Amino acid sequence: MNISKEQLDELNAIVTVDIAKEDYSEKVDKILKDYRKSANIPGFRKGHVPMGLVKKQYGKAVLVDEVNKLLQDALNKYLTEEKLDVLGNPLPKEQDNFDWDADNYSFEFELGLAPKFEVKLNGKKAITHYKIIANDEMVDNQIKTIQKQYGKLVSKEIAEKDDLIAGTFVNEEKEINNATTVSLEKIKGKRNIDKFVGAKVGDVITLKTKGLFSDNNDLISALKISQDDASDLDIEVTFTVTEINKQELADLDQELFDKLYGPGNVKTVTDLKDKIKQDAERQFEQQSDQQLLNAITENVLENTQFDLPVEFLQKWIQTTGEQPLTEDEAKDEYEKSEKGLRYQLIEGKIINDNNLQVTFEELKDFAKNLIKGQMAQFGQNSPEEKELEDIAARILSNQDEVKRISEQLMSQKLLNYYKENAKLKTKEVSFDEFIKEVYK
């Protein structure tokens, strides 16, 4: 057997595999002899079928199968030994006059080669790394939400602006008949709010659905209708009041602090605000990091330029899917996937050049930290090491979970690398400012 490579250019090559009769004949003969021992052919006793008949019936199929096995093994070994970094898989070239009745065979394969390039991590401008701050307004709103959550409802006779009003929305034509509770904080417009203020149990209020709630999702919930039905809905509904309650806020005292964070961990309103601020900013950090990862990905794609074996990749896409594609379909698929392929190559180079590969021990430790974080949410702050080891072992026995956690860990490693090596500028913003700047 002989294997040779013709380099067409930096990104394309042809590999030729020459297979001679002596490379496969011994294995083919052995298989055919085994077939002869077990073949059941009418007119012949088992094991006494003439070899010529066995070869005539099975010889071509066995030959093709063994040559293809030999070919694939040799090609894979060659690519590994020569350290050829290929894109996709080798594509066999069509051979019009190929003859399986010959003794010697020659096969040609097209290769698409990965480009050589240097990663350009930094462009001219520094990338913004947002530090999201929980401002006083956000902290105060969170405290108010907590007070409502741990407060109590007090029944009333007459509705006022901040009350909760239970009742039933009805529109016979649209078959709406839904009992619900309305918070007047969610009602939109003074005219609508005024219809509720002063209402008593048993009163019937007539309302227009258009512009009734500040959020369209609240309309969907209140009327129990679909999102499609809620879109541009402009009908008249009645609301029959069945109950009026005032939400009394919980006192900001030690009893509430202990319910929230455990005995003695928070002792004053100032402590509470600090704790809420810390917890919020810890959650914001995840969003900030994800935005930074996205920004650096776009930046490195823009600044790292290299060519790809486009024609080869389009042909590979055209022929290797579940269903063959036309040239135009393959071209469209390539254009959709090109950006992702480029980043895979860039990411792979960063990982290899900086030894960022994930080891099993790192994966296990990362999984244990994820488990500890989840257990802490349910009040288990000090799990035993053996318990963590057992849970991690069960999780890591699932290949889908291994893949998911490995991707998380790799993203974290890349993020840490980018933070240390990319040109960054830190900008402090509120959460609302972050949303406006990033998502516009």
Coordinates of C-alpha atoms in Angstrom, one line a residue:
M1 CA 0.0 0.0 0.0
N2 CA 1.2 3.5 -0.8
I3 CA -0.2 6.9 0.3
S4 CA 0.8 10.2 -1.2
K5 CA -0.4 13.8 -0.9
E6 CA -0.6 16.5 -3.6
Q7 CA -0.8 20.0 -2.1
L8 CA -3.0 22.0 -4.4
D9 CA -2.7 25.2 -2.3
E10 CA -2.5 26.1 1.4
L11 CA -6.1 25.0 2.0
N12 CA -6.7 22.1 -0.4
A13 CA -4.9 18.8 -1.1
I14 CA -5.5 15.5 -2.8
V15 CA -4.5 12.3 -1.0
T16 CA -4.1 9.2 -3.2
V17 CA -4.2 5.7 -1.6
D18 CA -2.9 2.8 -3.8
I19 CA -3.9 -0.6 -2.7
A20 CA -2.3 -3.7 -4.2
K21 CA -3.6 -7.3 -4.3
E22 CA -1.2 -8.5 -1.6
D23 CA -2.7 -5.9 0.8
Y24 CA -6.1 -7.5 0.9
S25 CA -6.0 -11.0 -0.7
E26 CA -5.0 -13.0 2.4
K27 CA -7.9 -11.5 4.4
V28 CA -10.4 -12.0 1.6
D29 CA -9.4 -15.6 1.1
K30 CA -9.7 -16.3 4.9
I31 CA -13.2 -14.8 5.0
L32 CA -14.3 -16.8 1.9
K33 CA -13.0 -20.0 3.4
D34 CA -15.0 -19.3 6.6
Y35 CA -18.0 -18.7 4.3
R36 CA -17.5 -22.1 2.7
K37 CA -17.6 -23.9 6.0
S38 CA -20.9 -22.4 6.9
A39 CA -22.6 -21.7 3.6
N40 CA -26.0 -23.4 2.9
I41 CA -26.3 -23.8 -0.8
P42 CA -28.9 -26.2 -2.3
G43 CA -27.3 -29.3 -3.8
F44 CA -24.2 -29.3 -1.6
R45 CA -23.4 -30.6 1.9
K46 CA -22.5 -28.0 4.4
G47 CA -18.7 -27.4 4.2
H48 CA -18.4 -29.0 0.8
V49 CA -19.5 -26.2 -1.4
P50 CA -16.9 -25.7 -4.3
M51 CA -14.7 -22.6 -3.6
G52 CA -15.4 -21.4 -7.1
L53 CA -19.1 -21.2 -6.4
V54 CA -18.4 -19.4 -3.0
K55 CA -16.2 -16.9 -4.8
K56 CA -18.8 -16.3 -7.5
Q57 CA -21.6 -15.7 -5.0
Y58 CA -19.8 -13.8 -2.2
G59 CA -16.4 -12.9 -3.6
K60 CA -17.1 -9.4 -4.9
A61 CA -19.0 -8.2 -1.8
V62 CA -16.3 -9.5 0.5
L63 CA -13.6 -7.8 -1.6
V64 CA -15.4 -4.5 -1.7
D65 CA -16.0 -4.6 2.1
E66 CA -12.4 -5.5 3.0
V67 CA -10.9 -3.0 0.6
N68 CA -13.1 -0.2 2.0
K69 CA -12.1 -1.2 5.6
L70 CA -8.4 -1.2 4.7
L71 CA -8.8 2.1 2.9
Q72 CA -10.5 3.9 5.8
D73 CA -8.0 2.6 8.4
A74 CA -5.1 3.6 6.2
L75 CA -6.5 7.0 5.5
N76 CA -7.3 7.8 9.2
K77 CA -3.8 6.6 10.2
Y78 CA -2.2 8.7 7.6
L79 CA -4.0 11.9 8.6
T80 CA -3.1 11.2 12.3
E81 CA 0.6 10.5 11.6
E82 CA 1.0 13.4 9.2
K83 CA -0.8 15.7 11.7
L84 CA -3.1 17.0 9.0
D85 CA -5.6 19.4 10.5
V86 CA -8.6 18.8 8.2
L87 CA -12.0 20.4 8.0
G88 CA -15.0 18.1 7.6
N89 CA -14.1 14.7 6.3
P90 CA -12.1 13.6 3.2
L91 CA -14.3 13.5 0.2
P92 CA -13.7 10.6 -2.3
K93 CA -13.2 11.8 -5.9
E94 CA -15.4 10.3 -8.6
Q95 CA -13.6 7.8 -10.8
D96 CA -15.5 7.1 -14.0
N97 CA -13.5 4.0 -15.1
F98 CA -13.1 2.3 -11.7
D99 CA -12.9 -1.5 -12.1
W100 CA -13.4 -3.8 -9.1
D101 CA -12.3 -6.7 -11.3
A102 CA -8.8 -5.4 -11.4
D103 CA -6.2 -6.6 -8.9
N104 CA -4.8 -3.1 -7.8
Y105 CA -6.8 -0.1 -6.9
S106 CA -6.2 3.6 -6.6
F107 CA -8.4 6.0 -4.6
E108 CA -8.3 9.8 -4.4
F109 CA -9.7 12.0 -1.7
E110 CA -10.1 15.7 -1.5
L111 CA -9.0 17.4 1.7
G112 CA -10.0 20.7 3.1
L113 CA -7.2 22.0 5.4
A114 CA -7.5 24.2 8.4
P115 CA -5.9 27.6 7.8
K116 CA -2.9 28.9 9.7
F117 CA -3.5 32.1 11.5
E118 CA -2.7 34.2 14.6
V119 CA -5.6 35.2 16.9
K120 CA -6.1 39.0 17.1
L121 CA -7.6 39.4 20.5
N122 CA -7.4 43.1 20.7
G123 CA -8.7 45.7 18.2
K124 CA -8.1 49.4 18.2
K125 CA -10.8 50.1 20.8
A126 CA -11.1 48.6 24.3
I127 CA -14.1 46.4 24.9
T128 CA -16.5 47.6 27.6
H129 CA -16.9 45.3 30.6
Y130 CA -20.0 46.4 32.4
K131 CA -20.2 46.5 36.2
I132 CA -23.9 46.5 37.0
I133 CA -24.7 48.3 40.2
A134 CA -27.9 47.8 42.2
N135 CA -28.9 51.4 42.8
D136 CA -30.9 52.7 45.7
E137 CA -34.2 52.7 43.7
M138 CA -33.7 49.0 42.8
V139 CA -32.9 48.1 46.4
D140 CA -35.9 50.1 47.8
N141 CA -38.2 48.4 45.3
Q142 CA -36.9 45.0 46.3
I143 CA -37.5 45.8 50.0
K144 CA -41.1 46.8 49.1
T145 CA -41.6 43.6 47.2
I146 CA -40.4 41.6 50.3
Q147 CA -42.7 43.6 52.6
K148 CA -45.6 42.8 50.3
Q149 CA -44.7 39.1 50.1
Y150 CA -44.4 38.7 53.9
G151 CA -47.3 41.2 54.7
K152 CA -51.0 40.4 55.1
L153 CA -54.2 41.2 53.4
V154 CA -56.9 43.3 55.3
S155 CA -60.5 43.2 54.1
K156 CA -62.0 46.5 53.2
E157 CA -65.4 47.9 52.2
I158 CA -64.4 50.6 49.7
A159 CA -61.6 50.4 47.2
E160 CA -58.7 52.8 47.2
K161 CA -55.8 53.4 44.8
D162 CA -53.3 50.8 46.0
D163 CA -55.8 48.0 46.9
L164 CA -56.2 44.5 45.5
I165 CA -59.7 43.9 44.1
A166 CA -61.1 40.4 43.4
G167 CA -63.8 40.0 40.9
T168 CA -64.9 38.4 37.6
F169 CA -64.3 39.7 34.1
V170 CA -67.2 38.9 31.7
N171 CA -67.8 39.3 27.9
E172 CA -70.5 36.9 26.6
E173 CA -69.7 37.4 22.9
K174 CA -66.0 36.4 23.4
E175 CA -67.0 33.8 26.0
I176 CA -64.9 35.5 28.7
N177 CA -65.8 34.6 32.2
N178 CA -62.8 34.6 34.5
A179 CA -62.4 35.2 38.3
T180 CA -59.2 37.0 39.2
T181 CA -57.6 39.5 41.5
V182 CA -56.6 42.9 40.1
S183 CA -53.8 45.1 41.5
L184 CA -54.6 48.7 40.8
E185 CA -50.9 49.3 40.4
K186 CA -51.1 47.4 37.1
I187 CA -54.1 49.3 35.7
K188 CA -53.1 51.8 33.1
G189 CA -54.5 55.3 32.9
K190 CA -56.2 57.6 35.5
R191 CA -59.6 57.1 33.9
N192 CA -59.5 53.3 34.4
I193 CA -58.1 53.6 37.9
D194 CA -60.9 56.0 38.9
K195 CA -63.5 53.4 37.9
F196 CA -62.1 51.1 40.5
V197 CA -61.5 53.7 43.3
G198 CA -64.6 53.9 45.5
A199 CA -66.1 50.6 44.3
K200 CA -67.8 48.3 46.8
V201 CA -68.5 44.5 46.8
G202 CA -71.2 43.8 44.3
D203 CA -70.5 46.8 42.1
V204 CA -70.2 46.2 38.3
I205 CA -67.6 48.2 36.5
T206 CA -67.6 48.5 32.7
L207 CA -64.2 48.7 31.0
K208 CA -62.5 48.8 27.6
T209 CA -59.8 46.2 27.2
K210 CA -57.6 48.4 25.0
G211 CA -55.1 50.1 27.2
L212 CA -56.5 48.6 30.4
F213 CA -53.2 47.1 31.6
S214 CA -49.7 48.5 31.4
D215 CA -48.4 45.0 30.4
N216 CA -50.3 42.9 27.8
N217 CA -49.4 39.8 29.8
D218 CA -51.6 41.0 32.6
L219 CA -54.5 41.3 30.2
I220 CA -54.0 37.8 29.1
S221 CA -53.9 36.6 32.7
A222 CA -56.9 38.7 33.8
L223 CA -59.2 37.6 31.0
K224 CA -57.7 34.1 30.6
I225 CA -57.3 34.4 26.8
S226 CA -54.5 33.5 24.4
Q227 CA -51.7 35.9 23.3
D228 CA -53.2 35.9 19.8
D229 CA -56.6 36.9 21.1
A230 CA -55.1 39.6 23.3
S231 CA -53.3 41.2 20.4
D232 CA -55.1 44.5 19.6
L233 CA -58.2 43.3 21.6
D234 CA -60.6 46.2 21.8
I235 CA -63.9 45.1 23.4
E236 CA -66.0 46.0 26.4
V237 CA -66.0 43.8 29.5
T238 CA -67.7 44.0 32.9
F239 CA -65.9 43.4 36.2
T240 CA -68.1 42.4 39.2
V241 CA -66.3 43.2 42.5
T242 CA -66.4 40.2 44.9
E243 CA -63.7 41.2 47.5
I244 CA -61.5 44.2 48.4
N245 CA -58.3 43.9 50.3
K246 CA -55.5 46.2 51.3
Q247 CA -52.0 44.9 51.3
E248 CA -50.4 45.7 54.6
L249 CA -46.6 45.7 54.4
A250 CA -44.6 43.5 56.8
D251 CA -42.6 45.4 59.4
L252 CA -38.8 45.7 58.8
D253 CA -38.0 44.0 62.1
Q254 CA -35.7 41.2 63.4
E255 CA -38.5 38.6 62.8
L256 CA -38.6 39.4 59.1
F257 CA -34.8 39.6 58.9
D258 CA -34.4 36.1 60.4
K259 CA -37.0 34.7 58.0
L260 CA -35.1 36.0 55.1
Y261 CA -31.5 35.2 56.0
G262 CA -31.5 33.1 59.1
P263 CA -31.2 34.1 62.8
G264 CA -28.9 37.0 63.5
N265 CA -27.3 37.3 60.0
V266 CA -29.1 40.6 59.3
K267 CA -29.8 43.0 62.2
T268 CA -30.7 46.4 60.7
V269 CA -32.3 47.9 57.7
T270 CA -28.9 49.0 56.5
D271 CA -27.7 45.4 56.8
L272 CA -30.8 44.3 54.8
K273 CA -30.0 46.9 52.0
D274 CA -26.4 45.8 51.9
K275 CA -27.4 42.1 51.6
I276 CA -30.0 42.8 48.8
K277 CA -27.4 44.9 47.0
Q278 CA -24.7 42.2 47.2
D279 CA -27.1 39.4 46.1
A280 CA -28.4 41.4 43.1
E281 CA -25.0 42.4 41.9
R282 CA -23.8 38.8 42.2
Q283 CA -26.6 37.9 39.8
F284 CA -25.9 40.8 37.6
E285 CA -22.3 39.7 37.3
Q286 CA -23.4 36.6 35.3
Q287 CA -25.3 38.8 32.8
S288 CA -22.3 41.1 32.6
D289 CA -19.9 38.2 32.0
Q290 CA -22.2 36.8 29.3
Q291 CA -22.3 40.1 27.5
L292 CA -18.5 40.4 27.7
L293 CA -18.1 36.9 26.2
N294 CA -20.4 37.9 23.4
A295 CA -18.6 41.2 22.8
I296 CA -15.2 39.6 22.7
T297 CA -16.4 36.8 20.4
E298 CA -17.6 39.4 17.9
N299 CA -14.4 41.4 18.4
V300 CA -12.1 38.5 17.8
L301 CA -14.1 37.4 14.7
E302 CA -13.8 40.9 13.3
N303 CA -10.1 41.2 13.9
T304 CA -8.9 37.7 13.1
Q305 CA -8.9 37.2 9.3
F306 CA -8.2 34.0 7.4
D307 CA -9.3 32.2 4.3
L308 CA -11.3 28.9 4.3
P309 CA -11.5 26.2 1.6
V310 CA -14.9 27.4 0.6
E311 CA -15.5 25.2 -2.4
F312 CA -14.5 22.0 -0.5
L313 CA -16.7 22.9 2.5
Q314 CA -19.7 23.6 0.3
K315 CA -19.2 20.3 -1.5
W316 CA -18.8 18.6 1.9
I317 CA -22.1 20.1 3.1
Q318 CA -23.8 19.1 -0.1
T319 CA -22.9 15.4 0.1
T320 CA -22.6 14.5 3.8
G321 CA -26.0 15.3 5.2
E322 CA -29.0 13.0 5.7
Q323 CA -30.4 14.3 2.4
P324 CA -28.2 15.4 -0.6
L325 CA -28.5 19.2 -1.2
T326 CA -28.3 21.2 -4.4
E327 CA -25.3 23.4 -5.0
D328 CA -27.4 26.5 -4.1
E329 CA -28.8 24.9 -0.9
A330 CA -25.2 23.9 0.1
K331 CA -24.0 27.4 -0.5
D332 CA -26.8 28.8 1.7
E333 CA -26.0 26.4 4.5
Y334 CA -22.3 27.3 4.3
E335 CA -23.1 31.0 4.5
K336 CA -25.2 30.4 7.6
S337 CA -22.6 28.3 9.3
E338 CA -19.4 30.1 8.3
K339 CA -19.3 32.5 11.2
G340 CA -19.7 29.6 13.7
L341 CA -17.0 27.6 11.9
R342 CA -14.6 30.6 12.1
Y343 CA -15.1 31.0 15.8
Q344 CA -14.7 27.3 16.4
L345 CA -11.3 27.5 14.8
I346 CA -10.3 30.6 16.7
E347 CA -11.6 29.1 20.0
G348 CA -9.7 25.9 19.4
K349 CA -6.5 27.7 18.7
I350 CA -6.9 29.8 21.9
I351 CA -7.5 26.6 23.9
N352 CA -4.6 24.7 22.4
D353 CA -2.1 27.6 22.5
N354 CA -2.9 28.4 26.1
N355 CA -3.5 24.9 27.5
L356 CA -7.1 25.6 28.5
Q357 CA -8.2 22.0 28.0
V358 CA -10.7 20.7 30.6
T359 CA -9.3 17.9 32.8
F360 CA -11.5 15.4 34.6
E361 CA -10.5 16.7 38.0
E362 CA -11.4 20.2 37.0
L363 CA -14.8 19.0 35.7
K364 CA -15.5 17.1 38.9
D365 CA -14.6 20.1 41.1
F366 CA -16.7 22.4 38.9
A367 CA -19.7 20.0 39.1
K368 CA -19.3 19.8 42.9
N369 CA -19.4 23.6 43.1
L370 CA -22.6 23.7 41.0
I371 CA -24.1 21.1 43.3
K372 CA -23.2 23.1 46.4
G373 CA -24.7 26.3 44.9
Q374 CA -28.0 24.4 44.1
M375 CA -28.1 22.9 47.6
A376 CA -27.5 26.3 49.2
Q377 CA -30.7 27.5 47.6
F378 CA -32.6 25.0 49.6
G379 CA -30.8 25.9 52.9
Q380 CA -28.1 23.1 52.8
N381 CA -25.1 25.3 53.2
S382 CA -22.6 22.7 54.5
P383 CA -23.0 19.4 52.6
E384 CA -20.5 16.6 53.5
E385 CA -17.7 15.9 51.0
K386 CA -18.9 12.3 50.5
E387 CA -22.4 13.4 49.6
L388 CA -21.0 15.9 47.0
E389 CA -18.7 13.1 45.6
D390 CA -21.6 10.7 45.2
I391 CA -23.9 13.3 43.5
A392 CA -21.1 14.4 41.2
A393 CA -20.3 10.8 40.3
R394 CA -24.0 10.2 39.3
I395 CA -24.1 13.4 37.2
L396 CA -20.8 12.7 35.4
S397 CA -22.0 9.2 34.5
N398 CA -24.5 10.9 32.1
Q399 CA -22.8 11.8 28.9
D400 CA -25.3 14.6 28.1
E401 CA -24.6 16.2 31.5
V402 CA -20.8 15.8 31.0
K403 CA -21.1 17.7 27.7
R404 CA -23.3 20.4 29.2
I405 CA -21.0 21.0 32.3
S406 CA -17.8 20.8 30.2
E407 CA -19.2 23.5 27.9
Q408 CA -20.0 25.7 31.0
L409 CA -16.5 25.1 32.4
M410 CA -14.8 25.9 29.1
S411 CA -16.8 29.1 28.8
Q412 CA -15.6 30.1 32.2
K413 CA -12.0 29.3 31.3
L414 CA -12.2 31.3 28.1
L415 CA -13.9 34.2 30.0
N416 CA -11.1 34.2 32.6
Y417 CA -8.5 34.2 29.8
Y418 CA -10.2 37.1 28.0
K419 CA -10.4 39.1 31.3
E420 CA -6.7 38.7 31.8
N421 CA -5.6 39.3 28.2
A422 CA -8.1 41.4 26.3
K423 CA -8.1 45.2 26.3
L424 CA -11.0 46.1 28.5
K425 CA -12.5 49.2 30.1
T426 CA -14.8 48.9 33.1
K427 CA -18.0 50.9 33.1
E428 CA -20.4 51.1 36.1
V429 CA -24.1 51.2 35.1
S430 CA -27.5 50.5 36.7
F431 CA -29.4 47.5 35.4
D432 CA -31.7 49.7 33.4
E433 CA -28.7 51.5 31.8
F434 CA -27.1 48.1 31.0
I435 CA -30.3 46.9 29.2
K436 CA -30.5 50.2 27.2
E437 CA -26.9 50.2 26.2
V438 CA -26.5 46.5 25.4
Y439 CA -29.9 45.6 23.9
K440 CA -30.9 49.1 22.7

